[in-house]
Amino acid sequence: MTDSESARMARIVSGLPTAALDLLRETDWDSLRHAYGSARDIPVSLCFLLDDDPKVRSSALGALDMGVLHQGSLYSVTAPAALFVAAILDHPLGVTEHEGHVPWDDGSPRGLRASLLAWLGRVAESAAYGEDPGRSRLCWDWEPWHDALPDDRGPDDFAALHACRAIRPALYDAIEPSLSSPDPHVREAALGAAVQLLRAPGLADRIPRAAALVRARVGDGSGRRQGDGSGRRQGDEKGRRERAVAAWALGQWRCDVSDLLVDPDPAVRVCAALGPDPADRPRALAVLLDALRDPETTDGWFPEPLPGLDGWFRFTVLRHALALAASFEEVAPVAVALVAGFRPSVVDYERGPLLLLAFPGGYDPAHPLTPAQRDLLRAFVDTEGAAAGITQNVVWFRAAGLPESPEEVAALL
């Protein structure tokens, strides 16, 4: 470390909150690991999150993303680093902005506090992975054959996982005040983190309070926010996004969202329908299927993905619709239209999951195809060579017990 960096580090350390300072001094960083080896360099990166120079802050955030939580992986340093980040959320520099920390991130500057909250949300998401297999299968990038792969994680990996799960109560208590922040970007990042953290089995008692805070933002289902007294419609993009994120969060927490399933805004209706087990299953399924009838419009609702929902938004909508469907016949018309739609980037995220629902126990040659199954396979045959047809979905056809060549599938019709 250069003399100037040492002076900068000393200045930052002198202004740290007590909890952050204690973590910095009491943690044996040299004994911990991140994606690239020893974590002895992490205390500097953590302190530089609070540097006056926005470029230095951006580089420090990059170290968190690329080393402490590399591609969603947890390491022995992840838990103490997350606790440090939680301890500095209220620091005055939280209101400052910084640029993106990777070359391909050319978006507008973003606030430090929102970025730190978003990072904590990603830590919580990684910590919750596999805790509820049913939720994992609702992820847009779930593939069935991965369930059969051996778990190659070692003792250090599981220790890091359990350490991150153990700190979830402390992380939630740190982020909850940001649910009421006057900054909408901070509120959204906090809510995304809260959804991930409150998936912890031991944090169910925090949900009612969190839901009450969120309900005040989502409004009463008429397009008005509760308590603002203005009667103003929230049809603008910013208002739509905040209400949609709130509806999604309430659904994830198994709150009553029946009023939001009939909200004037279709984006809010869909987000309310994304809960793991909506009480009004038929209405929720109908809302999701309506959105899938015009997937391009649905994808356009949120140019920036909602927190915790990566990929095209229609992939998430489809997964939840398939999970709610009692049978393939309930979704067959929409399914056939999606396969026949000639859109790119749908190999594993639309057509494959549709096949598995159409043939839930695998194709059985002893039983004739149903009309809905026949229509779906015909759509695959018709799009072969022009879009993601059979050849590009061969692993999904194999998973469904179906023939793996266009000619063999055509022979079934």
C-alpha atoms as one frame of an Amber mdcrd trajectory, in Angstrom:
protein
   0.000   0.000   0.000   1.399   3.427  -0.951   1.792   6.272   1.542  -1.188
   8.086   0.037  -3.319   4.937   0.256  -2.235   4.426   3.878  -3.212   7.999
   4.716  -6.541   7.550   2.946  -7.141   4.294   4.804  -6.362   5.911   8.172
  -8.757   8.771   7.451 -11.568   6.369   6.538 -10.973   4.104   9.527 -11.178
   7.067  11.889 -14.720   7.766  10.693 -16.072   4.209  10.729 -19.123   3.336
  12.822 -18.200   1.345  15.936 -19.674  -1.914  14.636 -17.728  -1.661  11.373
 -14.524  -0.763  13.176 -14.886  -3.719  15.548 -15.393  -6.090  12.614 -12.371
  -4.688  10.866 -10.117  -5.131  13.887 -11.453  -8.384  15.317 -11.721 -10.443
  12.120  -8.733 -12.591  11.151  -8.847 -11.602   7.485  -5.613 -13.443   6.636
  -7.260 -16.756   7.514 -10.216 -16.151   5.168 -10.541 -16.765   1.441 -12.258
 -15.188  -1.526 -12.486 -16.236  -5.171  -8.852 -15.442  -5.892  -7.099 -16.565
  -2.724  -6.324 -14.962   0.620  -8.735 -12.295   1.848  -6.013 -10.183   3.443
  -6.726  -7.488   0.823 -10.441  -7.242   1.608 -10.237  -4.817   4.583  -8.761
  -2.213   2.247 -11.542  -2.734  -0.291 -14.181  -2.513   2.425 -12.772   0.746
   3.733 -12.432   2.190   0.248 -16.201   1.825  -0.129 -16.225   5.036   1.898
 -13.525   6.899  -0.012 -14.224  10.444  -1.181 -13.274   9.538  -4.764 -16.209
   7.925  -6.642 -13.781   5.950  -8.829 -12.205   4.405  -5.743 -15.663   3.527
  -4.377 -16.561   1.944  -7.698 -13.403  -0.187  -7.698 -14.142  -1.291  -4.132
 -17.625  -2.383  -5.156 -16.035  -4.315  -7.989 -13.887  -6.181  -5.475 -17.054
  -7.208  -3.611 -18.749  -8.432  -6.765 -15.778 -10.184  -8.340 -13.993 -11.550
  -5.302 -16.251 -11.762  -2.252 -19.341 -12.921  -4.190 -17.871 -14.171  -7.457
 -20.755 -15.204  -9.746 -22.933 -15.800  -6.707 -20.452 -18.092  -4.925 -19.959
 -17.750  -1.172 -16.562 -17.798   0.513 -15.310 -17.703   4.072 -14.859 -13.927
   3.756 -18.385 -13.293   2.482 -20.163 -13.276   5.853 -17.834 -10.851   7.666
 -17.692  -8.623   4.589 -21.497  -8.561   4.459 -21.681  -7.621   8.132 -19.255
  -4.764   7.489 -21.363  -3.533   4.570 -24.483  -3.695   6.743 -22.696  -1.662
   9.419 -21.907   1.219   7.028 -25.325   1.530   5.365 -26.098   4.686   7.350
 -22.770   6.349   6.619 -23.154   9.911   5.237 -21.355   8.901   2.030 -24.273
   6.583   1.271 -25.983   9.415  -0.598 -23.034   9.846  -2.989 -22.922   8.394
  -6.490 -20.389   6.325  -8.393 -19.968   4.913 -11.894 -20.270   1.265 -12.849
 -17.248  -0.856 -11.977 -17.110  -3.072 -15.077 -16.336  -1.877 -18.622 -19.638
  -3.080 -20.064 -21.707  -1.286 -17.427 -22.463   2.010 -19.149 -25.567   2.902
 -17.161 -26.131   6.133 -15.293 -24.364   6.804 -11.974 -25.957   5.067  -9.011
 -26.087   5.802  -5.304 -23.702   4.026  -2.958 -26.348   3.009  -0.397 -28.553
   1.453  -3.070 -25.558  -0.426  -4.505 -24.602  -1.786  -1.087 -28.177  -2.891
  -0.422 -28.351  -4.601  -3.796 -25.116  -6.446  -3.038 -26.474  -7.614   0.315
 -29.541  -8.859  -1.532 -27.327 -10.946  -3.806 -25.532 -12.392  -0.775 -28.906
 -13.311   0.731 -30.068 -14.845  -2.547 -26.974 -17.048  -2.710 -27.414 -18.025
   0.932 -31.023 -19.093   0.272 -30.204 -21.104  -2.841 -31.302 -24.719  -2.455
 -33.026 -24.043   0.867 -36.421 -24.400  -0.832 -36.143 -26.580  -3.979 -39.619
 -25.520  -5.065 -38.527 -21.886  -5.252 -35.349 -22.838  -7.085 -37.424 -24.430
  -9.829 -39.219 -21.127 -10.328 -35.936 -19.476 -11.340 -35.873 -18.646 -15.032
 -32.576 -20.527 -15.526 -33.554 -23.773 -13.778 -32.804 -26.917 -15.782 -34.082
 -30.317 -14.604 -30.929 -32.319 -15.250 -29.010 -30.165 -12.789 -31.041 -31.733
  -9.971 -29.439 -35.096 -10.727 -25.857 -33.790 -10.734 -23.709 -34.642  -7.705
 -23.090 -31.836  -5.229 -19.372 -31.142  -5.504 -19.216 -28.577  -2.698 -16.635
 -29.263  -0.008 -16.591 -28.567   3.747 -15.309 -25.009   3.230 -18.189 -24.255
   0.856 -20.784 -25.481   3.328 -19.131 -23.571   6.162 -19.336 -20.371   4.108
 -22.977 -21.105   3.268 -23.970 -21.681   6.893 -22.066 -18.582   8.007 -24.018
 -16.454   5.533 -27.303 -17.998   6.613 -26.490 -17.357  10.263 -26.080 -13.600
   9.764 -29.393 -13.066   7.969 -31.178 -11.691  11.075 -28.453  -9.076  11.530
 -28.507  -8.161   7.849 -32.279  -7.763   7.829 -32.270  -5.552  10.910 -29.694
  -3.353   9.164 -31.609  -2.987   5.910 -35.155  -2.603   7.278 -34.901   1.172
   7.899 -34.117   1.641   4.195 -37.566   0.264   3.314 -38.849   3.707   4.321
 -36.098   5.737   2.643 -37.186   8.865   0.733 -34.972   7.693  -2.161 -36.916
   5.297  -4.452 -33.713   3.565  -5.622 -32.745   2.844  -2.025 -36.267   1.600
  -1.239 -36.222  -0.764  -4.193 -32.787  -2.148  -3.376 -33.778  -2.595   0.271
 -36.974  -4.363  -0.708 -35.125  -6.712  -3.038 -32.733  -7.570  -0.208 -35.601
  -7.945   2.280 -37.385 -10.473   0.072 -34.270 -12.618  -0.104 -33.483 -12.311
   3.603 -37.010 -13.044   4.789 -36.922 -16.384   3.013 -34.927 -17.576   6.020
 -37.099 -19.971   8.062 -36.240 -18.157  11.281 -37.270 -14.688  10.099 -40.983
 -15.229   9.520 -41.777 -13.006  12.507 -40.286 -10.008  10.644 -42.631 -10.357
   7.674 -45.760  -8.610   9.070 -43.851  -5.412   9.845 -42.061  -5.469   6.497
 -45.345  -6.076   4.682 -46.969  -3.136   6.445 -44.146  -0.843   5.311 -44.461
  -2.086   1.735 -48.255  -1.850   1.660 -47.990   1.858   2.321 -46.103   2.159
  -0.969 -48.077  -0.177  -3.203 -51.400   1.624  -2.737 -54.932   0.408  -2.399
 -55.373  -1.269  -5.792 -56.968   1.762  -7.435 -53.692   3.231  -8.653 -53.306
   5.509  -5.598 -50.693   5.231  -2.915 -52.094   4.897   0.556 -51.853   8.006
   2.633 -50.710  10.451  -0.049 -54.162  12.057  -0.294 -53.547  13.087  -3.881
 -55.580  10.545  -5.792 -52.796  10.725  -8.384 -52.599   7.786 -10.759 -49.262
   6.038 -10.762 -49.205   5.301 -14.475 -45.755   6.705 -15.117 -42.880   4.247
 -15.439 -41.352   5.117 -12.076 -44.660   4.721 -10.236 -45.405   1.487 -12.086
 -42.045   0.028 -11.149 -42.331   0.833  -7.460 -45.858  -0.548  -7.196 -44.899
  -3.650  -9.181 -41.879  -4.393  -6.977 -44.037  -3.944  -3.887 -46.724  -6.264
  -5.271 -44.073  -8.862  -6.059 -42.633  -8.652  -2.544 -46.037  -9.026  -0.896
 -46.747 -12.085  -3.017 -43.406 -13.623  -2.072 -44.323 -13.173   1.585 -47.667
 -14.942   1.040 -49.638 -11.816   1.891 -53.186 -11.243   0.653 -52.765  -9.645
  -2.777 -56.257 -10.331  -4.101 -56.876  -6.612  -4.630 -53.662  -6.292  -6.639
 -54.660  -9.153  -8.955 -57.335  -6.775 -10.288 -55.155  -3.646 -10.248 -55.636
  -1.268 -13.207 -51.979  -1.722 -14.163 -51.243  -5.098 -15.827 -47.611  -5.029
 -14.636 -48.776  -4.749 -11.020 -51.307  -7.545 -11.546 -48.626  -9.852 -12.924
 -46.140  -9.127 -10.140 -48.841  -9.834  -7.563 -49.478 -13.170  -9.275 -45.829
 -14.256  -8.909 -46.230 -15.431  -5.318 -45.324 -19.052  -4.554 -48.886 -20.057
  -3.675 -51.508 -17.363  -4.412 -54.811 -17.914  -2.647 -56.745 -17.141  -5.826
 -54.985 -19.602  -8.136 -57.379 -19.342 -11.106 -57.224 -15.547 -11.201 -53.451
 -15.482 -10.728 -52.985 -17.989 -13.545 -55.286 -16.014 -15.828 -53.276 -12.839
 -15.141 -50.013 -14.577 -16.030 -51.413 -16.146 -19.186 -52.753 -12.793 -20.352
 -49.234 -11.374 -20.041 -47.770 -14.263 -22.040 -50.146 -13.628 -24.935 -48.153
 -10.472 -25.660 -44.639 -11.359 -24.445 -42.904  -8.440 -26.170 -45.040  -5.925
 -24.285 -44.510  -7.838 -21.041 -40.733  -7.752 -21.521 -40.924  -4.015 -22.122
 -42.476  -3.188 -18.781 -39.148  -3.294 -16.964 -36.132  -2.354 -19.132 -34.053
  -2.707 -15.964 -34.784  -6.131 -14.400 -36.632  -6.073 -11.108 -34.513  -7.029
  -8.065 -33.999 -10.766  -7.897 -35.612 -11.379 -11.310 -32.853 -11.690 -13.888
 -33.420 -12.487 -17.546 -36.335 -11.460 -19.727 -39.368 -10.849 -17.543 -41.493
 -13.249 -19.587 -39.292 -16.152 -18.463 -40.249 -15.528 -14.836 -43.905 -15.090
 -15.777 -43.897 -18.380 -17.679 -42.247 -20.372 -14.897 -44.865 -19.202 -12.414
 -47.708 -19.883 -14.833 -46.480 -23.439 -15.372 -46.140 -23.934 -11.612 -49.747
 -22.798 -11.077 -51.246 -24.846 -13.898 -53.077 -27.968 -12.778 -52.535 -29.499
 -16.215 -50.927 -28.663 -19.532 -54.351 -28.152 -21.043 -54.800 -25.026 -18.902
 -51.896 -23.323 -20.641 -51.874 -25.146 -23.994 -53.126 -22.301 -26.254 -50.539
 -19.878 -24.890 -47.837 -22.571 -24.954 -48.391 -23.371 -28.603 -48.359 -19.679
 -29.502 -45.041 -19.204 -27.660 -43.407 -22.090 -29.508 -44.710 -20.836 -32.842
 -43.585 -17.279 -32.153 -40.156 -17.442 -33.859 -38.415 -15.438 -31.121 -34.724
 -15.932 -30.284 -33.206 -16.726 -26.870 -35.948 -19.103 -25.802 -34.276 -22.504
 -25.994 -34.019 -23.273 -22.274 -36.343 -20.676 -20.837 -39.634 -21.140 -22.667
 -39.864 -24.187 -24.895 -38.072 -26.645 -22.656 -40.196 -26.002 -19.562 -43.325
 -26.206 -21.732 -42.283 -29.684 -22.867 -41.879 -30.882 -19.307 -45.352 -29.710
 -18.349 -46.868 -31.268 -21.468 -45.183 -34.602 -20.659 -44.892 -34.538 -16.843
 -44.179 -38.242 -16.482 -42.314 -38.529 -19.744 -43.671 -39.573 -23.117 -45.178
 -43.066 -23.063 -45.527 -44.672 -26.523 -48.241 -46.918 -25.097 -50.558 -43.925
 -24.713 -51.746 -41.818 -27.637 -50.882 -38.135 -27.673 -53.544 -35.789 -26.373
 -54.729 -33.036 -28.744 -52.799 -30.455 -26.701 -49.598 -32.511 -26.815 -50.010
 -33.016 -30.543 -50.484 -29.288 -31.173 -47.352 -28.477 -29.158 -45.163 -30.991
 -30.982 -46.511 -29.820 -34.332 -45.438 -26.273 -33.448 -41.929 -27.576 -32.745
 -41.826 -29.391 -36.071 -43.090 -26.338 -37.938 -40.432 -24.075 -36.422 -37.527
 -26.471 -36.951 -34.798 -24.697 -38.898 -36.447 -21.283 -38.507 -36.281 -20.820
 -34.726 -35.428 -22.814 -31.615 -37.092 -26.001 -32.766 -36.349 -29.605 -31.890
 -32.631 -29.665 -32.708 -31.900 -26.750 -30.374 -34.063 -28.245 -27.629 -32.767
 -31.796 -27.847 -31.789 -32.044 -24.143 -35.300 -31.005 -23.152 -36.833 -33.539
 -25.553 -34.592 -36.152 -23.957 -35.673 -35.049 -20.460 -39.323 -35.433 -21.545
 -38.690 -38.930 -22.924 -39.404 -37.838 -26.494 -37.559 -38.680 -29.711 -34.624
 -36.391 -30.394 -34.804 -35.774 -34.129 -37.330 -33.721 -36.131 -38.155 -36.705
 -38.310 -38.920 -38.968 -35.349 -41.089 -36.321 -33.702 -42.951 -35.685 -36.953
 -43.655 -39.410 -37.199 -45.608 -39.218 -33.936 -48.125 -36.752 -35.348
